[in-house]
Coordinates of C-alpha atoms in Angstrom, one line a residue:
Chain A
X9 CA 162.4 46.8 57.8
X10 CA 164.2 46.7 61.4
X11 CA 162.7 45.4 64.0
X12 CA 164.8 48.3 65.3
X13 CA 163.4 50.9 63.2
X14 CA 159.5 49.6 63.7
X15 CA 160.4 49.4 67.6
X16 CA 162.2 53.5 67.7
X17 CA 158.7 54.5 65.6
X18 CA 156.6 53.4 68.1
X19 CA 158.5 55.1 71.3
X20 CA 158.6 58.2 69.6
X21 CA 154.8 57.4 68.2
X22 CA 153.8 56.7 73.1
X23 CA 157.0 59.5 73.6
X24 CA 154.0 62.6 71.9
X25 CA 150.8 61.0 71.8
X26 CA 151.2 59.4 75.7
X27 CA 154.1 60.8 77.0
X28 CA 153.8 59.0 80.6
X29 CA 155.1 62.0 82.3
X30 CA 153.3 64.7 80.7
X31 CA 150.1 62.6 82.1
X32 CA 151.7 62.7 85.4
X33 CA 152.1 66.6 85.4
X34 CA 149.0 67.4 83.6
X35 CA 145.6 65.6 85.2
X36 CA 145.5 68.2 87.2
X37 CA 145.1 70.1 84.6
X38 CA 142.5 68.5 82.7
X39 CA 140.6 66.8 85.5
X40 CA 140.2 71.4 86.4
X41 CA 138.7 71.4 83.2
X42 CA 136.8 68.6 82.4
X43 CA 134.9 70.2 86.3
X44 CA 134.4 73.4 84.1
X45 CA 133.5 72.4 81.1
X46 CA 130.8 70.1 82.7
X47 CA 129.4 73.3 84.8
X48 CA 129.2 74.9 81.4
X49 CA 127.4 72.3 79.4
X50 CA 124.7 70.9 82.1
X51 CA 123.8 74.3 82.7
X52 CA 124.0 75.1 78.4
X53 CA 120.9 72.1 78.2
X54 CA 118.8 73.2 80.9
X55 CA 118.7 76.6 80.5
X56 CA 119.0 76.2 76.7
X57 CA 116.0 73.4 76.8
X58 CA 113.9 75.4 79.6
X59 CA 113.9 78.6 76.9
X60 CA 113.5 76.8 73.6
X61 CA 110.3 74.3 75.4
X62 CA 109.1 78.1 76.7
X63 CA 109.9 80.6 73.1
X64 CA 107.8 77.3 71.6
X65 CA 104.8 77.8 74.0
X66 CA 105.0 81.2 73.5
X67 CA 104.3 80.8 69.7
X68 CA 101.4 78.3 70.0
X69 CA 99.5 81.5 71.3
X70 CA 100.1 82.8 67.4
X71 CA 100.3 86.4 68.4
X72 CA 102.0 88.0 65.4
X73 CA 104.9 90.3 67.1
X74 CA 105.2 87.9 69.2
X75 CA 105.9 84.9 66.2
X76 CA 107.7 87.2 63.7
X77 CA 110.6 87.8 67.4
X78 CA 110.7 84.4 67.7
X79 CA 111.2 83.1 64.1
X80 CA 113.7 86.1 63.2
X81 CA 115.4 85.1 66.9
X82 CA 115.8 81.1 66.1
X83 CA 117.1 81.5 62.2
X84 CA 119.8 84.6 63.1
X85 CA 120.9 81.9 65.5
X86 CA 120.7 78.7 63.2
X87 CA 122.5 80.3 60.5
X88 CA 125.7 82.0 62.8
X89 CA 128.2 79.9 63.4
X90 CA 128.9 79.8 66.8
X91 CA 132.1 81.0 67.1
X92 CA 131.0 84.4 65.1
X93 CA 128.5 85.0 68.0
X94 CA 131.4 84.3 71.1
X95 CA 134.0 86.3 69.5
X96 CA 131.2 88.9 69.2
X97 CA 129.7 89.3 73.4
X98 CA 133.0 88.3 74.1
X99 CA 134.9 91.2 72.6
X100 CA 132.0 93.5 70.8
X101 CA 130.2 93.8 73.7
X102 CA 131.9 95.6 76.5
X103 CA 132.4 98.2 74.8
X104 CA 128.5 99.1 75.0
X105 CA 129.5 98.6 79.0
X106 CA 128.6 94.8 78.9
X107 CA 131.3 93.0 80.7
X108 CA 131.5 90.0 81.1
X109 CA 133.5 87.1 81.9
X110 CA 134.2 84.3 79.1
X111 CA 132.2 81.7 81.8
X112 CA 129.4 83.7 81.2
X113 CA 129.5 85.0 77.4
X114 CA 129.9 81.0 76.5
X115 CA 126.8 80.1 78.7
X116 CA 124.4 82.8 77.2
X117 CA 126.3 81.7 73.8
X118 CA 125.3 78.4 73.4
X119 CA 122.3 78.6 75.3
X120 CA 120.4 80.7 73.6
X121 CA 121.8 79.1 70.1
X122 CA 120.8 75.5 72.0
X123 CA 117.6 77.6 72.9
X124 CA 116.6 78.4 68.5
X125 CA 117.1 74.6 67.8
X126 CA 115.4 73.8 70.7
X127 CA 112.0 75.8 69.9
X128 CA 112.5 74.2 66.4
X129 CA 112.1 71.0 67.2
X130 CA 109.1 72.0 70.6
X131 CA 107.7 74.1 67.8
X132 CA 107.1 70.3 65.2
X133 CA 106.5 68.5 68.6
X134 CA 103.9 70.2 68.8
X135 CA 102.5 70.5 65.2
X136 CA 102.7 67.4 65.6
X137 CA 99.5 66.7 68.1
X138 CA 96.3 66.3 66.2
X139 CA 94.1 68.9 66.5
X140 CA 91.7 66.5 67.7
X141 CA 94.1 66.7 71.1
X142 CA 93.4 70.0 71.6
X143 CA 89.8 70.3 71.0
X144 CA 89.1 67.9 73.7
X145 CA 91.3 69.8 76.0
X146 CA 89.2 72.2 75.3
X147 CA 85.6 71.4 75.2
X148 CA 86.4 70.6 78.7
X149 CA 86.9 73.8 80.0
X150 CA 90.8 73.3 79.8
X151 CA 92.1 76.8 78.7
X152 CA 94.9 77.5 76.4
X153 CA 98.0 77.7 78.5
X154 CA 96.5 74.3 80.3
X155 CA 95.9 72.7 77.5
X156 CA 99.6 72.8 76.2
X157 CA 100.7 72.1 79.4
X158 CA 99.1 69.0 80.4
X159 CA 97.9 68.2 77.4
X160 CA 100.1 68.7 74.6
X161 CA 103.5 68.9 75.7
X162 CA 103.2 66.0 77.1
X163 CA 102.8 64.0 74.2
X164 CA 104.6 66.7 71.7
X165 CA 108.3 65.8 74.0
X166 CA 107.9 62.2 73.6
X167 CA 108.7 62.8 69.8
X168 CA 111.1 65.7 70.2
X169 CA 113.9 63.7 72.8
X170 CA 115.9 61.7 69.7
X171 CA 115.9 65.0 67.6
X172 CA 116.8 67.1 71.2
X173 CA 119.0 65.2 72.1
X174 CA 121.6 64.7 69.0
X175 CA 120.9 68.8 69.0
X176 CA 122.2 68.9 72.8
X177 CA 125.0 67.0 72.4
X178 CA 126.1 68.6 68.8
X179 CA 126.2 72.1 71.6
X180 CA 127.3 71.0 74.6
X181 CA 130.7 70.0 72.6
X182 CA 130.7 73.3 71.3
X183 CA 131.4 74.3 75.2
X184 CA 135.4 73.9 73.6
X185 CA 134.7 77.3 71.3
X186 CA 135.7 78.5 74.6
X187 CA 139.4 77.8 74.4
X188 CA 139.3 81.4 72.3
X189 CA 138.0 83.1 74.6
X190 CA 140.2 82.0 78.1
X191 CA 137.3 79.5 79.6
X192 CA 139.4 77.3 81.6
X193 CA 137.8 74.0 80.3
X194 CA 139.1 70.9 78.7
X195 CA 140.3 71.6 75.2
X196 CA 141.3 75.2 76.4
X197 CA 144.1 73.3 80.1
X198 CA 145.0 70.9 76.5
X199 CA 145.9 73.9 74.7
X200 CA 148.1 75.3 77.1
X201 CA 149.8 72.2 78.1
X202 CA 150.3 71.6 74.7
X203 CA 152.0 74.7 74.1
X204 CA 153.8 74.6 77.6
X205 CA 155.6 71.5 77.2
X206 CA 155.5 71.1 73.4
X207 CA 154.2 67.8 73.2
X208 CA 150.2 66.2 71.7
X209 CA 150.2 64.2 74.5
X210 CA 147.8 67.0 76.6
X211 CA 145.8 67.1 73.2
X212 CA 145.6 63.7 73.7
X213 CA 144.6 63.7 77.2
X214 CA 141.7 66.0 76.7
X215 CA 140.3 64.1 73.2
X216 CA 139.7 61.5 76.1
X217 CA 138.1 63.6 78.7
X218 CA 136.1 64.1 76.1
X219 CA 134.9 60.8 74.9
X220 CA 134.8 59.7 78.8
X221 CA 132.0 62.7 79.3
X222 CA 130.0 62.4 76.3
X223 CA 130.0 58.4 75.7
X224 CA 127.5 58.2 78.4
X225 CA 125.6 61.4 77.4
X226 CA 124.9 59.3 74.0
X227 CA 124.0 55.9 76.0
X228 CA 122.0 58.4 78.3
X229 CA 119.9 59.7 75.1
X230 CA 120.2 56.0 73.4
X231 CA 118.2 55.4 77.0
X232 CA 116.1 58.1 77.3
X233 CA 114.3 57.5 73.4
X234 CA 113.7 54.0 73.9
X235 CA 112.2 54.7 77.5
X236 CA 109.8 57.8 76.1
X237 CA 109.5 55.3 72.4
X238 CA 106.0 54.5 73.2
X239 CA 102.7 53.3 71.0
X240 CA 100.4 55.7 68.9
X241 CA 97.0 54.7 68.4
Chain B
X23 CA 51.3 75.1 81.8
X24 CA 55.0 77.0 82.0
X25 CA 56.6 77.1 78.6
X26 CA 60.1 75.7 79.5
X27 CA 63.1 78.6 78.7
X28 CA 65.2 76.7 75.6
X29 CA 69.0 75.8 77.8
X30 CA 70.7 76.5 73.7
X31 CA 69.5 78.8 71.6
X32 CA 71.3 79.6 67.9
X33 CA 69.1 82.7 66.1
X34 CA 70.8 83.6 62.4
X35 CA 73.3 81.7 63.6
X36 CA 75.9 82.2 60.5
X37 CA 79.9 80.4 59.4
X38 CA 81.7 81.1 56.8
X39 CA 85.1 79.2 55.4
X40 CA 86.7 82.0 53.3
X41 CA 84.1 82.7 50.9
X42 CA 82.2 79.8 51.4
X43 CA 79.4 79.7 54.1
X44 CA 78.7 76.4 55.6
X45 CA 75.6 77.7 57.5
X46 CA 73.4 80.5 56.3
X47 CA 71.9 81.7 59.6
X48 CA 71.0 78.6 61.9
X49 CA 67.7 79.3 64.0
X50 CA 67.4 76.8 66.4
X51 CA 66.4 76.2 70.6
X52 CA 67.0 72.8 72.7
X53 CA 64.8 72.6 75.2
X54 CA 66.2 70.9 78.7
X55 CA 65.7 67.4 78.1
X56 CA 65.4 66.8 75.1
X57 CA 67.3 64.4 72.3
X58 CA 67.7 66.1 68.9
X59 CA 69.7 64.3 66.0
X60 CA 71.0 66.6 63.3
X61 CA 71.1 64.7 60.1
X62 CA 71.5 64.9 56.6
X63 CA 74.1 64.6 53.8
X64 CA 77.9 65.0 54.4
X65 CA 78.7 69.1 53.8
X66 CA 75.3 69.9 54.5
X67 CA 76.9 72.2 58.4
X68 CA 76.1 69.8 60.6
X69 CA 78.7 68.7 62.1
X70 CA 79.6 72.8 61.9
X71 CA 76.9 73.4 64.0
X72 CA 77.3 71.6 66.4
X73 CA 80.6 72.9 66.9
X74 CA 79.9 76.1 67.0
X75 CA 77.5 75.7 70.3
X76 CA 80.0 76.0 72.4
X77 CA 82.5 77.5 70.5
X78 CA 85.4 75.4 69.3
X79 CA 84.2 76.5 66.0
X80 CA 83.6 80.7 66.0
X81 CA 80.7 82.2 64.0
X82 CA 80.5 85.0 61.8
X83 CA 77.9 86.1 62.8
X84 CA 74.6 85.2 64.2
X85 CA 74.5 84.6 68.5
X86 CA 74.3 81.3 70.9
X87 CA 72.3 81.3 74.0
X88 CA 73.3 78.6 76.7
X89 CA 71.4 78.8 79.7
X90 CA 70.0 82.4 79.1
X91 CA 74.1 83.3 78.6
X92 CA 75.1 84.9 74.6
X93 CA 78.2 82.6 75.1
X94 CA 79.4 85.3 71.3
X95 CA 79.4 87.8 74.6
X96 CA 83.1 89.6 75.2
X97 CA 83.1 89.1 79.1
X98 CA 82.0 85.4 78.5
X99 CA 84.3 83.1 79.7
X100 CA 84.3 80.8 77.1
X101 CA 86.5 78.2 79.7
X102 CA 83.9 78.5 82.5
X103 CA 80.8 77.8 79.7
X104 CA 82.4 74.8 78.1
X105 CA 82.8 72.9 81.0
X106 CA 78.7 72.8 81.3
X107 CA 78.8 71.7 77.4
X108 CA 80.1 67.9 77.5
X109 CA 81.7 67.0 73.7
X110 CA 82.0 63.0 72.4
X111 CA 84.3 63.3 68.9
X112 CA 84.1 60.8 66.1
X113 CA 87.9 60.6 66.4
X114 CA 87.8 59.3 70.3
X115 CA 90.1 62.2 71.0
X116 CA 91.5 60.8 74.3
X117 CA 95.2 61.7 75.3
X118 CA 97.4 58.8 74.9
X119 CA 99.8 60.1 77.4
X120 CA 97.5 59.4 80.4
X121 CA 95.4 56.4 82.1
X122 CA 91.1 56.1 81.7
X123 CA 91.2 57.9 85.3
X124 CA 93.6 60.6 84.4
X125 CA 91.7 61.6 81.5
X126 CA 88.5 61.7 83.6
X127 CA 89.9 63.8 86.1
X128 CA 92.2 66.0 84.1
X129 CA 89.2 68.9 84.4
X130 CA 87.8 68.0 87.5
X131 CA 91.5 69.0 89.0
X132 CA 92.6 71.5 86.9
X133 CA 88.9 73.8 85.6
X134 CA 86.8 72.6 88.7
X135 CA 90.0 72.6 91.3
X136 CA 88.9 68.9 93.2
X137 CA 91.1 67.9 95.4
X138 CA 92.5 64.3 93.7
X139 CA 90.8 62.0 95.8
X140 CA 87.1 63.4 95.1
X141 CA 88.6 63.2 91.1
X142 CA 89.2 60.1 91.5
X143 CA 85.5 59.5 93.0
X144 CA 84.1 61.1 90.6
X145 CA 85.9 59.7 87.5
X146 CA 85.3 55.6 88.8
X147 CA 81.5 56.7 89.4
X148 CA 81.3 57.5 85.8
X149 CA 83.3 54.5 84.6
X150 CA 80.7 52.5 86.5
X151 CA 78.0 54.0 84.5
X152 CA 79.4 52.9 81.4
X153 CA 80.5 49.7 81.9
X154 CA 84.0 50.6 82.1
X155 CA 85.1 50.5 86.4
X156 CA 87.6 47.5 85.4
X157 CA 89.7 50.1 83.2
X158 CA 90.2 52.5 84.8
X159 CA 94.5 52.0 85.1
X160 CA 94.2 50.8 81.3
X161 CA 96.0 53.1 78.7
X162 CA 93.6 54.5 75.9
X163 CA 95.6 52.1 73.6
X164 CA 94.4 48.7 75.0
X165 CA 90.8 50.0 74.4
X166 CA 88.9 48.8 71.6
X167 CA 87.5 51.7 69.5
X168 CA 83.7 51.7 71.6
X169 CA 85.5 51.2 74.9
X170 CA 87.4 54.3 74.0
X171 CA 84.6 56.4 72.9
X172 CA 83.1 55.4 76.3
X173 CA 85.2 56.7 78.3
X174 CA 85.2 60.3 76.0
X175 CA 81.4 59.9 77.3
X176 CA 82.4 59.4 81.1
X177 CA 84.8 62.4 80.6
X178 CA 82.1 64.0 79.4
X179 CA 79.4 63.7 81.6
X180 CA 82.5 63.9 84.8
X181 CA 81.8 68.0 84.0
X182 CA 77.9 67.0 84.9
X183 CA 77.2 69.5 81.8
X184 CA 73.9 70.9 80.9
X185 CA 73.9 69.6 78.0
X186 CA 76.2 67.2 75.7
X187 CA 77.0 67.4 72.0
X188 CA 78.0 64.4 69.9
X189 CA 79.5 65.0 66.9
X190 CA 79.2 61.4 65.1
X191 CA 80.1 59.3 68.0
X192 CA 79.8 55.9 66.2
X193 CA 81.4 56.9 62.8
X194 CA 84.5 55.4 63.3
X195 CA 83.2 52.5 65.2
X196 CA 83.6 49.0 63.8
X197 CA 80.3 47.9 63.3
X198 CA 80.0 45.3 66.1
X199 CA 81.0 47.8 68.6
X200 CA 78.9 50.7 67.8
X201 CA 75.6 49.3 70.1
X202 CA 77.4 49.5 72.9
X203 CA 77.7 52.7 72.8
X204 CA 74.4 53.7 71.5
X205 CA 73.3 51.9 74.8
X206 CA 75.6 54.3 76.9
X207 CA 74.0 57.2 74.7
X208 CA 70.4 55.4 75.5
X209 CA 71.3 55.0 79.2
X210 CA 72.2 58.8 79.4
X211 CA 69.1 59.6 77.5
X212 CA 67.2 58.4 79.8
X213 CA 68.8 60.0 82.8
X214 CA 67.0 62.7 81.8
X215 CA 70.6 64.3 79.6
X216 CA 69.1 67.4 77.3
X217 CA 71.3 66.3 73.9
X218 CA 72.1 67.1 70.9
X219 CA 73.4 64.3 68.1
X220 CA 75.2 64.8 64.8
X221 CA 74.5 60.7 63.7
X222 CA 74.2 58.3 60.8
X223 CA 72.1 56.3 62.6
X224 CA 68.8 56.4 61.7
X225 CA 67.3 53.5 64.0
X226 CA 68.3 55.5 67.0
X227 CA 67.1 58.3 66.3
X228 CA 63.8 57.0 65.4
X229 CA 64.1 55.7 68.3
X230 CA 65.2 57.5 71.2
X231 CA 65.1 61.2 69.1
X232 CA 62.6 63.6 70.4
X233 CA 63.0 65.6 68.2
X234 CA 64.8 65.2 64.5
X235 CA 66.4 67.7 62.3
X236 CA 67.4 67.5 59.1
X237 CA 70.3 70.2 57.7
X238 CA 71.5 70.4 53.7
X239 CA 73.9 73.5 52.6
X240 CA 73.8 74.9 55.8
X241 CA 69.9 75.3 56.7
X242 CA 67.9 73.4 58.8
X243 CA 64.9 72.6 56.2
X244 CA 62.9 70.5 58.4
X245 CA 62.4 70.0 61.8
X246 CA 59.5 67.6 63.8
X247 CA 59.1 64.5 65.8
X248 CA 61.7 61.4 64.2
X249 CA 58.2 59.3 63.2
X250 CA 57.0 62.5 60.6
X251 CA 60.1 63.3 59.6
X252 CA 61.2 59.8 58.6
X253 CA 57.9 58.5 57.8
X254 CA 56.3 61.9 56.5
X255 CA 58.2 64.4 55.0
X256 CA 56.8 67.6 53.9
X257 CA 60.4 68.9 52.3
X258 CA 61.5 68.0 48.8
X259 CA 65.2 68.1 50.2
X260 CA 64.2 66.0 53.7
X261 CA 61.6 63.5 50.9
X262 CA 65.8 62.8 49.1
X263 CA 67.6 62.4 51.5
X264 CA 64.9 60.0 53.8
X265 CA 64.6 57.9 50.6
X266 CA 68.3 57.3 49.8
X267 CA 68.8 56.4 53.4
X268 CA 65.9 53.7 54.1
X269 CA 67.5 51.9 50.8

């Protein structure tokens, strides 16, 4: 193998994945994609976790019809691939009069999926709290809602942080699915640029954008886990 | 002299778990300022009876009358009633995520609707009474079992209940920590608190109780002054139990 051939292969590699001209040309588009991805991710995390917590709390009242509904909701959403739901909502709902933007569909679907997983995680956390905690609280006159809000959830949450962080990261990465319904998030911007330029550089830029975006999320998740870990009696 | 009205009464109280009837028609009454011990072999239903008194356990039949109110009536707000019936548990059940003070003030703030400075003041007073003022800001896991149980007693006392229920308050403690908890209970008794105690501390029962009720197989077999029950039991089952425990 001679040096010039090695050199040209290296050139080909940088030309394909790190083309400086395309980096300059498309960095604006990728930046816009990052912004949109961040917006959806933040919205999904808040609505998904809040809804999941609410459902788990509702479930603790052990009112049969509501619990049947919650179980069905959770099992269906956990078993469907997110892409199927996204396509179904985006292309199906307009036919029955619900026309939503791609952004809205992506937010809604990912939130519901995160809520389903979060509900199961919170519920497992609630069940892990010893019965004595409920009894102590109820014996002082706290109602069911007060007991769950002030006594059970604060303890349960510490046990849910690790699985919840993992699940949240997994779901927020699914914002990339928005590309199929025209949401201008990172992957959408990158693949559009790729098809215009015929070069993989924008996709590489997208990949790097995801890493830059999610490494801090993973790090924050780890920090929260250590911060919330506390000695059990 | 007027006969004092009972503060707490059980009338033909029944409780079944599935086909197992653990309380088989209990009649029991407690006078104000009385301290009554429920004793008996394990499985005799004494803890279940105690837990029926504030409906932590739902009776399947009969009545519980507390301070003239039928606790089983659908009109009763059980949360309001429970504030007047303090309970202390075998496993202490302090809230591990809250400081000692917050353990005591939670119900004061959320149920009695006291503002936090007033609630903190009450917590300080209660901690003083159980001798743990210096632990106000500690978390439960920094305390010994005996200290945790005294905080649990302070938490129940803070609501100024009319009756306090003790469910084996010293059974989960190392022997050397039992004394401090019994001391607090003795002080509480001296202050005139009405108490029902499920316990295996027979010496304490003999010294402190006004009355001892012996339970076996879901029934109160015999009750009377501690001297009578321990020295001169009338029923065969009581005699067997007393001779068993005094060995």
